PDB file of C-alpha atoms in Angstrom:
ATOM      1  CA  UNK A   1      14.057  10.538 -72.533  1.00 37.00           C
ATOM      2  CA  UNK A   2      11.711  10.891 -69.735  1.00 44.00           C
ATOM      3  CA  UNK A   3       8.335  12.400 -69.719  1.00 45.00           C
ATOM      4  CA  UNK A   4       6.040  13.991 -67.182  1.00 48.00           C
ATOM      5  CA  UNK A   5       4.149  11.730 -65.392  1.00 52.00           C
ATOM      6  CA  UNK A   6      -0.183  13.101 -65.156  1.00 54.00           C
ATOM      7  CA  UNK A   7      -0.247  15.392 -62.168  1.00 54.00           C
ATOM      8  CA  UNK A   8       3.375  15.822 -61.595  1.00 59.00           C
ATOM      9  CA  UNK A   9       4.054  18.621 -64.540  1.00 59.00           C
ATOM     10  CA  UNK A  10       2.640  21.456 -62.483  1.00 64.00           C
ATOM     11  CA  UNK A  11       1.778  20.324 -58.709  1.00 75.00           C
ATOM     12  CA  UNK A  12       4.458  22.483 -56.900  1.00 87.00           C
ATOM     13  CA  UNK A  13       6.198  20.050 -54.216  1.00 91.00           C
ATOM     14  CA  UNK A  14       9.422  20.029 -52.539  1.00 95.00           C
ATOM     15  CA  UNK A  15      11.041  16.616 -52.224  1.00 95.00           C
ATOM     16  CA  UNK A  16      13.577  15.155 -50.193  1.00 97.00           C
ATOM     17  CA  UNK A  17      15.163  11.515 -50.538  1.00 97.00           C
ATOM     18  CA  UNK A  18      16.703  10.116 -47.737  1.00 98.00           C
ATOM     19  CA  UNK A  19      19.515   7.574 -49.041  1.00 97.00           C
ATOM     20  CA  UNK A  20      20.630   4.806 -46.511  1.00 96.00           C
ATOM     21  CA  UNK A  21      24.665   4.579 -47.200  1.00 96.00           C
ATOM     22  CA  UNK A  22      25.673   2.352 -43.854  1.00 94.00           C
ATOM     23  CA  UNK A  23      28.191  -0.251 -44.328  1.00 91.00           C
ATOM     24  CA  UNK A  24      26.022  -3.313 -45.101  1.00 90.00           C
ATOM     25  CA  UNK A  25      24.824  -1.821 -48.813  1.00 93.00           C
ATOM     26  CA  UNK A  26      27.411  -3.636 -51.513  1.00 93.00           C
ATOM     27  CA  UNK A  27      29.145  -0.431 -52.981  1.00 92.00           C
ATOM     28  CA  UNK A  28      26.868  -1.570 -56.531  1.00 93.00           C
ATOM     29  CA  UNK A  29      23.796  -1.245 -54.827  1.00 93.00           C
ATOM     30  CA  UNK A  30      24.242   1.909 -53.982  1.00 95.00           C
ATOM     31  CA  UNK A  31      25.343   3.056 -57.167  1.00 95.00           C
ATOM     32  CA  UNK A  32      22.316   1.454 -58.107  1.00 95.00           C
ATOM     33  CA  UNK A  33      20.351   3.750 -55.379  1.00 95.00           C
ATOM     34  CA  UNK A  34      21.642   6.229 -57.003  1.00 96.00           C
ATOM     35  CA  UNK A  35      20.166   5.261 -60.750  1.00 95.00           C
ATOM     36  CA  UNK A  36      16.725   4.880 -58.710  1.00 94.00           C
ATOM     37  CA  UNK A  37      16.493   8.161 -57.711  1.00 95.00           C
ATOM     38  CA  UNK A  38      17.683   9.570 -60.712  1.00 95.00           C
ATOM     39  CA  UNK A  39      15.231   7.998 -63.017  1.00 92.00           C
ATOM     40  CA  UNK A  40      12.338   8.726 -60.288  1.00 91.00           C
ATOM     41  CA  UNK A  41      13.235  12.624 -60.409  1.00 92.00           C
ATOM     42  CA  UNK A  42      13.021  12.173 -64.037  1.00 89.00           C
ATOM     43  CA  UNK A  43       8.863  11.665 -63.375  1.00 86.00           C
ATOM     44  CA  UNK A  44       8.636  15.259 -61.735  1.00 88.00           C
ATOM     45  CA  UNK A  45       9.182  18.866 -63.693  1.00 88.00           C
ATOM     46  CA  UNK A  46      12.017  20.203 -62.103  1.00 92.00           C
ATOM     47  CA  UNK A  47      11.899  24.312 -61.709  1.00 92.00           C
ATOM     48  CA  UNK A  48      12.122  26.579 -58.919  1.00 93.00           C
ATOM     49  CA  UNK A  49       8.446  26.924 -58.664  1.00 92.00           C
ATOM     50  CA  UNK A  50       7.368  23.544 -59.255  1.00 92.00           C
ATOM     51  CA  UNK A  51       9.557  20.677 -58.216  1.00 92.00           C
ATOM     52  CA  UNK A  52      12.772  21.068 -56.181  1.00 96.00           C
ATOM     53  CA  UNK A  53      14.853  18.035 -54.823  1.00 97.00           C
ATOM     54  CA  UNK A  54      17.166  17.829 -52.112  1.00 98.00           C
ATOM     55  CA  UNK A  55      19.071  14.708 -50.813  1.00 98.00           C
ATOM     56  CA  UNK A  56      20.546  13.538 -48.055  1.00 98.00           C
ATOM     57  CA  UNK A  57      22.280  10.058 -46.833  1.00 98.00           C
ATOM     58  CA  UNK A  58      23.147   8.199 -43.985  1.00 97.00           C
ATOM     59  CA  UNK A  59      25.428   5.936 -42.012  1.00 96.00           C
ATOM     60  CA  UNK A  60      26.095   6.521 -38.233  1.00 95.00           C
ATOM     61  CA  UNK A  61      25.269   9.947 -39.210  1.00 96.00           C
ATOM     62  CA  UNK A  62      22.930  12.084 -41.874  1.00 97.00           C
ATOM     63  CA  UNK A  63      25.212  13.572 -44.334  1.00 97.00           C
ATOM     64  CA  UNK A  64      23.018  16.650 -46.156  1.00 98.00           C
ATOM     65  CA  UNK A  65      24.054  16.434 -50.026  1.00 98.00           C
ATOM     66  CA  UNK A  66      22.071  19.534 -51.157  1.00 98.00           C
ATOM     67  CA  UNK A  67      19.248  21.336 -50.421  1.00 98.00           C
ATOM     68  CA  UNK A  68      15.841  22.047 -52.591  1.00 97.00           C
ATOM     69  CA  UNK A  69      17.000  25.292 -53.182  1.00 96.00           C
ATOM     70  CA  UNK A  70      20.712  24.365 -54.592  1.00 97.00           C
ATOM     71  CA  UNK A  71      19.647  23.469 -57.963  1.00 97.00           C
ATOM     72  CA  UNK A  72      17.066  24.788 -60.526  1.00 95.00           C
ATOM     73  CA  UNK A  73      17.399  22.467 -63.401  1.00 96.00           C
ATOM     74  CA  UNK A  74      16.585  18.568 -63.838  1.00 95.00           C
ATOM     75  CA  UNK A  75      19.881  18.184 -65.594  1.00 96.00           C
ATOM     76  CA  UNK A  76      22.158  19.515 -62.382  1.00 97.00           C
ATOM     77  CA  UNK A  77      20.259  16.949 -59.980  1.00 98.00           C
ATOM     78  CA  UNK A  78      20.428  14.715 -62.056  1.00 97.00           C
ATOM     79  CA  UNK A  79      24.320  15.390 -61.951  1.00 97.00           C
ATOM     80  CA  UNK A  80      24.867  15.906 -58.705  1.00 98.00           C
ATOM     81  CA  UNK A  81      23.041  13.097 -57.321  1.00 98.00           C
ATOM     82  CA  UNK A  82      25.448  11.019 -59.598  1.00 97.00           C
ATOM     83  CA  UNK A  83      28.546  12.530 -57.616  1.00 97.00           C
ATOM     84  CA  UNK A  84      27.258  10.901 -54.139  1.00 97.00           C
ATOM     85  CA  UNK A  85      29.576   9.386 -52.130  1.00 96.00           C
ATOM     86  CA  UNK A  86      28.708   5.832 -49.897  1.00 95.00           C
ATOM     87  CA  UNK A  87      29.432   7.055 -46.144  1.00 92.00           C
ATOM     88  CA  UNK A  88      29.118   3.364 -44.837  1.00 91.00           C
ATOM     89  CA  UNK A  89      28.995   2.711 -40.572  1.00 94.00           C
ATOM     90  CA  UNK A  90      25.697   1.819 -38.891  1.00 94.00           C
ATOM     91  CA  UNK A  91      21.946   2.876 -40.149  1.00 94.00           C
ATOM     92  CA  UNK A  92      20.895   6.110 -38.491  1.00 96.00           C
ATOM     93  CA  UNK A  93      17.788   5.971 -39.665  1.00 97.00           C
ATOM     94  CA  UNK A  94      16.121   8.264 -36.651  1.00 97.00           C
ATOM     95  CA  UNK A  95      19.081  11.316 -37.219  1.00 97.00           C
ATOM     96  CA  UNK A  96      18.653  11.008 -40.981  1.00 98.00           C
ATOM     97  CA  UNK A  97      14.304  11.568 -40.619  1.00 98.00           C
ATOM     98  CA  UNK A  98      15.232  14.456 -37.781  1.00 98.00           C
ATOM     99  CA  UNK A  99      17.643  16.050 -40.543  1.00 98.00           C
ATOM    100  CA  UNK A 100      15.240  16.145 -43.079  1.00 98.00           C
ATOM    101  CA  UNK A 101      12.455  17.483 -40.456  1.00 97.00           C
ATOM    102  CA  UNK A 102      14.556  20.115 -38.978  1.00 97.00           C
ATOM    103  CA  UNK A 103      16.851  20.969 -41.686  1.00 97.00           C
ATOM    104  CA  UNK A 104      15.813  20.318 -45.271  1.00 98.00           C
ATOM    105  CA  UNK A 105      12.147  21.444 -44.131  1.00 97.00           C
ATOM    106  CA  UNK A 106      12.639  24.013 -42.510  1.00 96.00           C
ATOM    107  CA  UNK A 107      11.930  27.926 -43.430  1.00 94.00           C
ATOM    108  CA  UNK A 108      15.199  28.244 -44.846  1.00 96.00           C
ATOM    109  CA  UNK A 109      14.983  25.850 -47.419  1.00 97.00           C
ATOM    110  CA  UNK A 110      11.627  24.874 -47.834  1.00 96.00           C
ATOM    111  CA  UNK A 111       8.714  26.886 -49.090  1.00 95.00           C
ATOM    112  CA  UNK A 112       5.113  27.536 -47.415  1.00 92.00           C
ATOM    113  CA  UNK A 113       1.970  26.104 -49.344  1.00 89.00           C
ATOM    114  CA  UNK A 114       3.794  22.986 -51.046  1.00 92.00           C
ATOM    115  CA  UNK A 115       3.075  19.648 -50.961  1.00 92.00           C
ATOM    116  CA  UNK A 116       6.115  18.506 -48.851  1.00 95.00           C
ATOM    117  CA  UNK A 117       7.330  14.881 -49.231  1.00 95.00           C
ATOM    118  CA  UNK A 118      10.440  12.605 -47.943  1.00 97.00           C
ATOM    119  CA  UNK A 119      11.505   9.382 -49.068  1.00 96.00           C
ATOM    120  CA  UNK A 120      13.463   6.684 -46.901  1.00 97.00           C
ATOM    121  CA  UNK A 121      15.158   4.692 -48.530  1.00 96.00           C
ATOM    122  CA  UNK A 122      16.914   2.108 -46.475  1.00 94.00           C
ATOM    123  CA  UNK A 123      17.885  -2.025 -46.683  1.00 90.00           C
ATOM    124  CA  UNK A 124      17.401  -2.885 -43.104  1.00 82.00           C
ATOM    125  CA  UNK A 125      16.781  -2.204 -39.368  1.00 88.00           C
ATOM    126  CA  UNK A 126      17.697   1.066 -37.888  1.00 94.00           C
ATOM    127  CA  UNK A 127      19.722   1.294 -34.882  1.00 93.00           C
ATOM    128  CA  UNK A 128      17.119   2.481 -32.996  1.00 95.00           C
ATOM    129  CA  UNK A 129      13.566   1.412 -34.011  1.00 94.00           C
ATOM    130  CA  UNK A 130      11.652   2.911 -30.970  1.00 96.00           C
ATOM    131  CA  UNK A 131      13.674   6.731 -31.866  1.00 97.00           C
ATOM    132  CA  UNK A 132      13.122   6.219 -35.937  1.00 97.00           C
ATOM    133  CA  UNK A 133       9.108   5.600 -35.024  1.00 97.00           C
ATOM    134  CA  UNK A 134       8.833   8.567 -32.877  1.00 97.00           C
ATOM    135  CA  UNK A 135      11.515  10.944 -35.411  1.00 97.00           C
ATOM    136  CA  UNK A 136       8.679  10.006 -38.099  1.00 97.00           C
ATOM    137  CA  UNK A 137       5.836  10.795 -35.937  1.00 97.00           C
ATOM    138  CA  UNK A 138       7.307  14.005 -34.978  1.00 97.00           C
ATOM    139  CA  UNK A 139       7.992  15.233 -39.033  1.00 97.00           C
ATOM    140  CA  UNK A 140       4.314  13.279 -40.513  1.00 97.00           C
ATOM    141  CA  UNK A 141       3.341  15.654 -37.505  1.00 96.00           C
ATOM    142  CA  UNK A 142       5.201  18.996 -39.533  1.00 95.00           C
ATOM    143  CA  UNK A 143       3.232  18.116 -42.573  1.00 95.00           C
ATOM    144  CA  UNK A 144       5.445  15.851 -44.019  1.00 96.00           C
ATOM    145  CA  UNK A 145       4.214  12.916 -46.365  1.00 96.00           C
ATOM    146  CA  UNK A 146       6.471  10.122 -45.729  1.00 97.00           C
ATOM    147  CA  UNK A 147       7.238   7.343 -47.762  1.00 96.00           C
ATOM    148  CA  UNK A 148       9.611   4.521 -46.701  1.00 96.00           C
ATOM    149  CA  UNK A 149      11.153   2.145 -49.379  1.00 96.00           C
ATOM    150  CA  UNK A 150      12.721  -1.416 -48.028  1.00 94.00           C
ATOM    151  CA  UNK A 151      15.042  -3.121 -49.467  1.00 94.00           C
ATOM    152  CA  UNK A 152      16.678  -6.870 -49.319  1.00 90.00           C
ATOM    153  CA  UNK A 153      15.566  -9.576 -46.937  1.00 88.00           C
ATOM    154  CA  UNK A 154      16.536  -7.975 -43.851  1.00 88.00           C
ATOM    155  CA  UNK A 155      14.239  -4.577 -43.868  1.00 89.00           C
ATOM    156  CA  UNK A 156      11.424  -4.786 -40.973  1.00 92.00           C
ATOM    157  CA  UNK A 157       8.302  -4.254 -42.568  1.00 93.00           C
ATOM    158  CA  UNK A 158       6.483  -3.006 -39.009  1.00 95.00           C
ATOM    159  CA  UNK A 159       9.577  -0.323 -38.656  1.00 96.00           C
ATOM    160  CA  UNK A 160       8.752   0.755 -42.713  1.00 96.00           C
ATOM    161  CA  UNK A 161       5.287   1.112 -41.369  1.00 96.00           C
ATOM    162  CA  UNK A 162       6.288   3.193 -38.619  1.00 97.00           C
ATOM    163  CA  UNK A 163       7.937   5.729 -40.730  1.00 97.00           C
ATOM    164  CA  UNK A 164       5.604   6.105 -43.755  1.00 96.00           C
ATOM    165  CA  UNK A 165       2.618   8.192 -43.636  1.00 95.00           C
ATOM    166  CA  UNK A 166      -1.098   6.409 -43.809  1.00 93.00           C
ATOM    167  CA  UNK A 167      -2.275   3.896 -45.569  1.00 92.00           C
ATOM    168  CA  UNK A 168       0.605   1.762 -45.672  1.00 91.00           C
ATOM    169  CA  UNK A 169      -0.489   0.157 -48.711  1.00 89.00           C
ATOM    170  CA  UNK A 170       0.427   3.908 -50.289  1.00 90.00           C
ATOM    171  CA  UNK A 171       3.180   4.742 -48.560  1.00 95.00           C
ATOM    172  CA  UNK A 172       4.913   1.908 -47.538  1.00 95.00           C
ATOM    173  CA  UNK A 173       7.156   0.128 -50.815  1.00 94.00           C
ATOM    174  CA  UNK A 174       9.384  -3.250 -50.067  1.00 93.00           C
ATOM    175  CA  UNK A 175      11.601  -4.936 -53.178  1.00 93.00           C
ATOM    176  CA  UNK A 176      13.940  -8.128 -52.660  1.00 89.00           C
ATOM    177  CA  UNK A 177      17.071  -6.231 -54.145  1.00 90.00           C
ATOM    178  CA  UNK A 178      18.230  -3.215 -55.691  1.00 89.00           C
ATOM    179  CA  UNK A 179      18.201  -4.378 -59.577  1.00 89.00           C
ATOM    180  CA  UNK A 180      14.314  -4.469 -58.115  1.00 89.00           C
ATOM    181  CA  UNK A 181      13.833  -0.977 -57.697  1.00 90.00           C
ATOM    182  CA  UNK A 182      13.038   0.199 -61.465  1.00 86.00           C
ATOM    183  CA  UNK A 183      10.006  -2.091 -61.340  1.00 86.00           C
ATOM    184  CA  UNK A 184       8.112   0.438 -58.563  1.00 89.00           C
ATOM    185  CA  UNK A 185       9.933   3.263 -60.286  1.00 84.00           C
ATOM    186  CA  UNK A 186       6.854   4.748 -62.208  1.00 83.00           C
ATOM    187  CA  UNK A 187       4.054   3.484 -59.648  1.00 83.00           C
ATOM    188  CA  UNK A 188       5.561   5.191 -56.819  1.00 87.00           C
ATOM    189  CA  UNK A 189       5.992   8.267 -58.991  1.00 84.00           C
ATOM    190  CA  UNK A 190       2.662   7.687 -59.427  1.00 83.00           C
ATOM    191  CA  UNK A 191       1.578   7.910 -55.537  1.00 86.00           C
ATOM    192  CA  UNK A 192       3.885  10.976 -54.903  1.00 85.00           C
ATOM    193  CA  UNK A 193       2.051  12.838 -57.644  1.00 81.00           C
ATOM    194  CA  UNK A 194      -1.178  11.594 -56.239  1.00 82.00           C
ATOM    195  CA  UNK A 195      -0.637  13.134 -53.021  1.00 79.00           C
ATOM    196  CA  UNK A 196      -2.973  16.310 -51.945  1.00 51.00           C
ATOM    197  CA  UNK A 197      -0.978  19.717 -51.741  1.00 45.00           C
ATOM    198  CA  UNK A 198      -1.995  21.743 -48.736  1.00 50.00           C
ATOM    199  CA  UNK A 199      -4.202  25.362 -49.359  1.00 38.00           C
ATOM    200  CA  UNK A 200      -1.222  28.111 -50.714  1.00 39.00           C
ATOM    201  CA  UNK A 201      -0.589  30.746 -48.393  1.00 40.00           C
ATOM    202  CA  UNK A 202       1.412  32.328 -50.318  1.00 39.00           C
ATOM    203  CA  UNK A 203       0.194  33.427 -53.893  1.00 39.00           C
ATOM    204  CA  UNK A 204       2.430  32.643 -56.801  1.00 35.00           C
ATOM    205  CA  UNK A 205       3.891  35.638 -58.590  1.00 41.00           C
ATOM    206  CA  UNK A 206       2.220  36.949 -61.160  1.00 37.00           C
ATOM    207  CA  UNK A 207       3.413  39.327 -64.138  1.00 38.00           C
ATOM    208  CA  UNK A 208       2.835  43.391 -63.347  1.00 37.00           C
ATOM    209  CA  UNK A 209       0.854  43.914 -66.760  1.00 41.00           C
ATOM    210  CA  UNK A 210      -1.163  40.763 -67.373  1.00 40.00           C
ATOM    211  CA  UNK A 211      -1.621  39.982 -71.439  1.00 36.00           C
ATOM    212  CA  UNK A 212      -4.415  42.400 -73.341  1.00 40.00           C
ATOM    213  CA  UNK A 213      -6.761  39.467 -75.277  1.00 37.00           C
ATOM    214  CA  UNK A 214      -9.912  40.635 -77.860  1.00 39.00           C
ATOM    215  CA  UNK A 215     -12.796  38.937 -75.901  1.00 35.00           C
ATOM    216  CA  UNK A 216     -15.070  39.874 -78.692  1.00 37.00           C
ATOM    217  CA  UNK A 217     -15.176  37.239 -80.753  1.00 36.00           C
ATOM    218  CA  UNK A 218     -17.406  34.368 -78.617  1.00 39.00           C
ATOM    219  CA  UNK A 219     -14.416  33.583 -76.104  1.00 39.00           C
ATOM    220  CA  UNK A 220     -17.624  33.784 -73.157  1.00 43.00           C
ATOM    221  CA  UNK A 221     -19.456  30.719 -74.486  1.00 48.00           C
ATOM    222  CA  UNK A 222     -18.181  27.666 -72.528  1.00 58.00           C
ATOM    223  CA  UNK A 223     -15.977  25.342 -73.932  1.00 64.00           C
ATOM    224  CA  UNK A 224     -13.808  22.091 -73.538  1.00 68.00           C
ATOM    225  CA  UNK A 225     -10.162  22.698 -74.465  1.00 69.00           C
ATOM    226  CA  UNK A 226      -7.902  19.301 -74.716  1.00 69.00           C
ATOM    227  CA  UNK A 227      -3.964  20.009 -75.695  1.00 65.00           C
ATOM    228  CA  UNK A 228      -2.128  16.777 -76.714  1.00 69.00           C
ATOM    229  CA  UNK A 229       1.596  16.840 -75.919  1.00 62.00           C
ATOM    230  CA  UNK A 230       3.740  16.228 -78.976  1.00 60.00           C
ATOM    231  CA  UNK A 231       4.753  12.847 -78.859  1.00 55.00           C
ATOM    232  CA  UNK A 232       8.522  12.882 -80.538  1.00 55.00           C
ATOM    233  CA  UNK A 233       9.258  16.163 -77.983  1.00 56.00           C
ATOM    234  CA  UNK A 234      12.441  15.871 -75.823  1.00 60.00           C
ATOM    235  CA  UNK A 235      12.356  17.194 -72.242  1.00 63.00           C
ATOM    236  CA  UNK A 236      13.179  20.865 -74.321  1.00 61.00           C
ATOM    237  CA  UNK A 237      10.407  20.444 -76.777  1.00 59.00           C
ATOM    238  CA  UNK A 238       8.101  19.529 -73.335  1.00 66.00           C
ATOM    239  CA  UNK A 239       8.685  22.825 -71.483  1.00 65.00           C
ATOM    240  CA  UNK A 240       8.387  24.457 -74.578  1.00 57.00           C
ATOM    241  CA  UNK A 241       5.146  23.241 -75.261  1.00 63.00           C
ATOM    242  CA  UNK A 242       3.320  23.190 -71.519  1.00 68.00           C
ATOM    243  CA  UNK A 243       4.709  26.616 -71.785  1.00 61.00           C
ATOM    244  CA  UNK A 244       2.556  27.191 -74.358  1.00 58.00           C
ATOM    245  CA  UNK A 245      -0.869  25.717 -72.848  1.00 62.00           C
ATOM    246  CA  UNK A 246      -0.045  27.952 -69.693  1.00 64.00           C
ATOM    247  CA  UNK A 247       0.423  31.238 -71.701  1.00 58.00           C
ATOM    248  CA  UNK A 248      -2.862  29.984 -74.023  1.00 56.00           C
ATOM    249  CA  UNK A 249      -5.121  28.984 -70.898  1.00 64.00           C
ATOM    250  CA  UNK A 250      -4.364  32.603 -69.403  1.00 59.00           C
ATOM    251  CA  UNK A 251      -6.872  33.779 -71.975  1.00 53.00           C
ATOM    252  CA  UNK A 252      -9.702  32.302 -70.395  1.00 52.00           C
ATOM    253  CA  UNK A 253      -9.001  33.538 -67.148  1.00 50.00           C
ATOM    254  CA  UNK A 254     -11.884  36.422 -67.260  1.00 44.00           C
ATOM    255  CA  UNK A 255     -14.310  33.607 -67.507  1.00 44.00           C
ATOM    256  CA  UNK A 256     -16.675  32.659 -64.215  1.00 49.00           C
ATOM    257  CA  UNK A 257     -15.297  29.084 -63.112  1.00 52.00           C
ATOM    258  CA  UNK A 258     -16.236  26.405 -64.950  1.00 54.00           C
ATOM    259  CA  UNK A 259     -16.773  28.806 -68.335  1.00 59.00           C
ATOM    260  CA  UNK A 260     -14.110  26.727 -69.700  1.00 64.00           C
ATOM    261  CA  UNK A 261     -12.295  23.086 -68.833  1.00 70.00           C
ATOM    262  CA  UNK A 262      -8.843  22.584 -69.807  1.00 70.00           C
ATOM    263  CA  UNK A 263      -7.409  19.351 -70.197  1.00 70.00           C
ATOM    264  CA  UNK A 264      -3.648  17.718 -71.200  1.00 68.00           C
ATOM    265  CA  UNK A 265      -2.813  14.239 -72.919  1.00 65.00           C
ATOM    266  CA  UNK A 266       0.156  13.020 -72.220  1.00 62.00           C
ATOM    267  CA  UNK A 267       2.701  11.354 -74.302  1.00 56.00           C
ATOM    268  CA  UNK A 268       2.200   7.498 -73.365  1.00 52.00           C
ATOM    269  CA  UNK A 269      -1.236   8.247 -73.404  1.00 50.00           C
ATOM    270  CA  UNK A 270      -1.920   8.799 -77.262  1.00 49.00           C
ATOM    271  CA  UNK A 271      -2.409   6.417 -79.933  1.00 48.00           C
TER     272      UNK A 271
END
């Protein structure tokens, strides 16, 4: 079961993983890539208006595997991550950043107002490092927050640092192998939820004929309003339940900002 990590349950972001699938990655590794990224999108609530995924790999050249907009549910990315083929050849890495700039990012996949982020995942030099630096330049330069993930002895750290966005120390993640990967799993879950959507210029829909409450009965008087999520809840019982804060915190929507703070506990956090 996996749970919604603090500030990843409603942040609307779209999210593309760049997978490195060149030759020198031992077929288990990559199948191993492939567990990484699953478990990571685990961390984020998948829906069309919150979190959508897309992924692409690459060898000599970026192979697109879906777009953000191909699936709705965590369930069928989950699944079709797990059907992801190992392309092998060289490491592309400059093509692969350009194809998630110009492609995945772009206005007919990705949406305006969202946090937009892209992870590299990769286990050694590019081809090119001068073309990767400047491909990352040009899509940090679009908006895009980029992290870059090394793995194995032979990644370049100063090439990592080249691609990520600023401070390193954020976005830049190295491991020694791929059995390694689980242990940043959570923490760099962590540091993609952390990152700062920019202002929405496009306002979420909202229903036609909002819900009647009775205001009458001291709902004016500020107030501090915790909800706990239930701690045996599956990922069904979860969207049931945030669900249910979101159509309860609508009823203190006529109040002046600040009138009322809302809070959520999550699971791992009760005792």
């Amino acid at each position: 079961m996996s749970l919604f990590l603090p500030g990843c349950e409603s942040k609307p972001a779209d999210v593309v993983f760049a997978l490195d699938a060149s030759g020198s990655i031992w077929g288990k590794d990559f199948k191993r890539q492939l567990n990484f990224i699953q478990d990571l999108v685990g961390a984020f609530h998948i829906h069309p208006l919150l979190t959508r995924i897309g992924v692409l790999t690459f060898g000599d050249v970026p192979t697109p595997q879906f777009h953000m907009d191909k699936y709705k549910t965590e369930g069928d990315v989950k699944q079709a991550i797990s059907k992801i083929t190992q392309s092998r050849g060289t490491t592309n890495t400059a093509d692969a950043i350009l194809t998630m700039a110009n492609d995945f990012f772009s206005k007919e996949h990705a949406r305006d107002g969202v946090v937009r982020i892209g992870i590299v995942v990769t286990d050694g030099k590019s081809d090119d490092s001068e073309n990767t630096a400047l491909a990352a330049k040009m899509a940090r330069e679009t908006g895009i927050n980029l992290f870059a993930i090394g793995v194995g002895k032979e990644v370049v750290h100063s090439e990592l640092e080249s691609i990520a966005s600023e401070p390193a120390e954020q976005f830049v993640w190295t491991v020694n192998n791929y059995w390694a990967l689980s242990s940043i799993k959570d923490l760099l879950a962590v540091k993609a939820c952390e990152v700062t959507a920019p202002p929405t210029t496009t306002p979420l829909p909202t229903t036609t004929e909002p819900m009647q409450a009775d205001y009458s009965c001291g709902s004016r008087r500020p107030a501090d309003v915790v909800f706990a999520m239930p701690s045996s809840a599956d990922r069904e019982g979860t969207n049931h339940a945030l669900d249910f804060f979101q159509q309860v915190s609508s009823e203190f929507s006529h109040l002046e900002d600040g009138g009322v703070n809302i809070g959520l506990v999550p699971q791992e956090r009760q005792s």
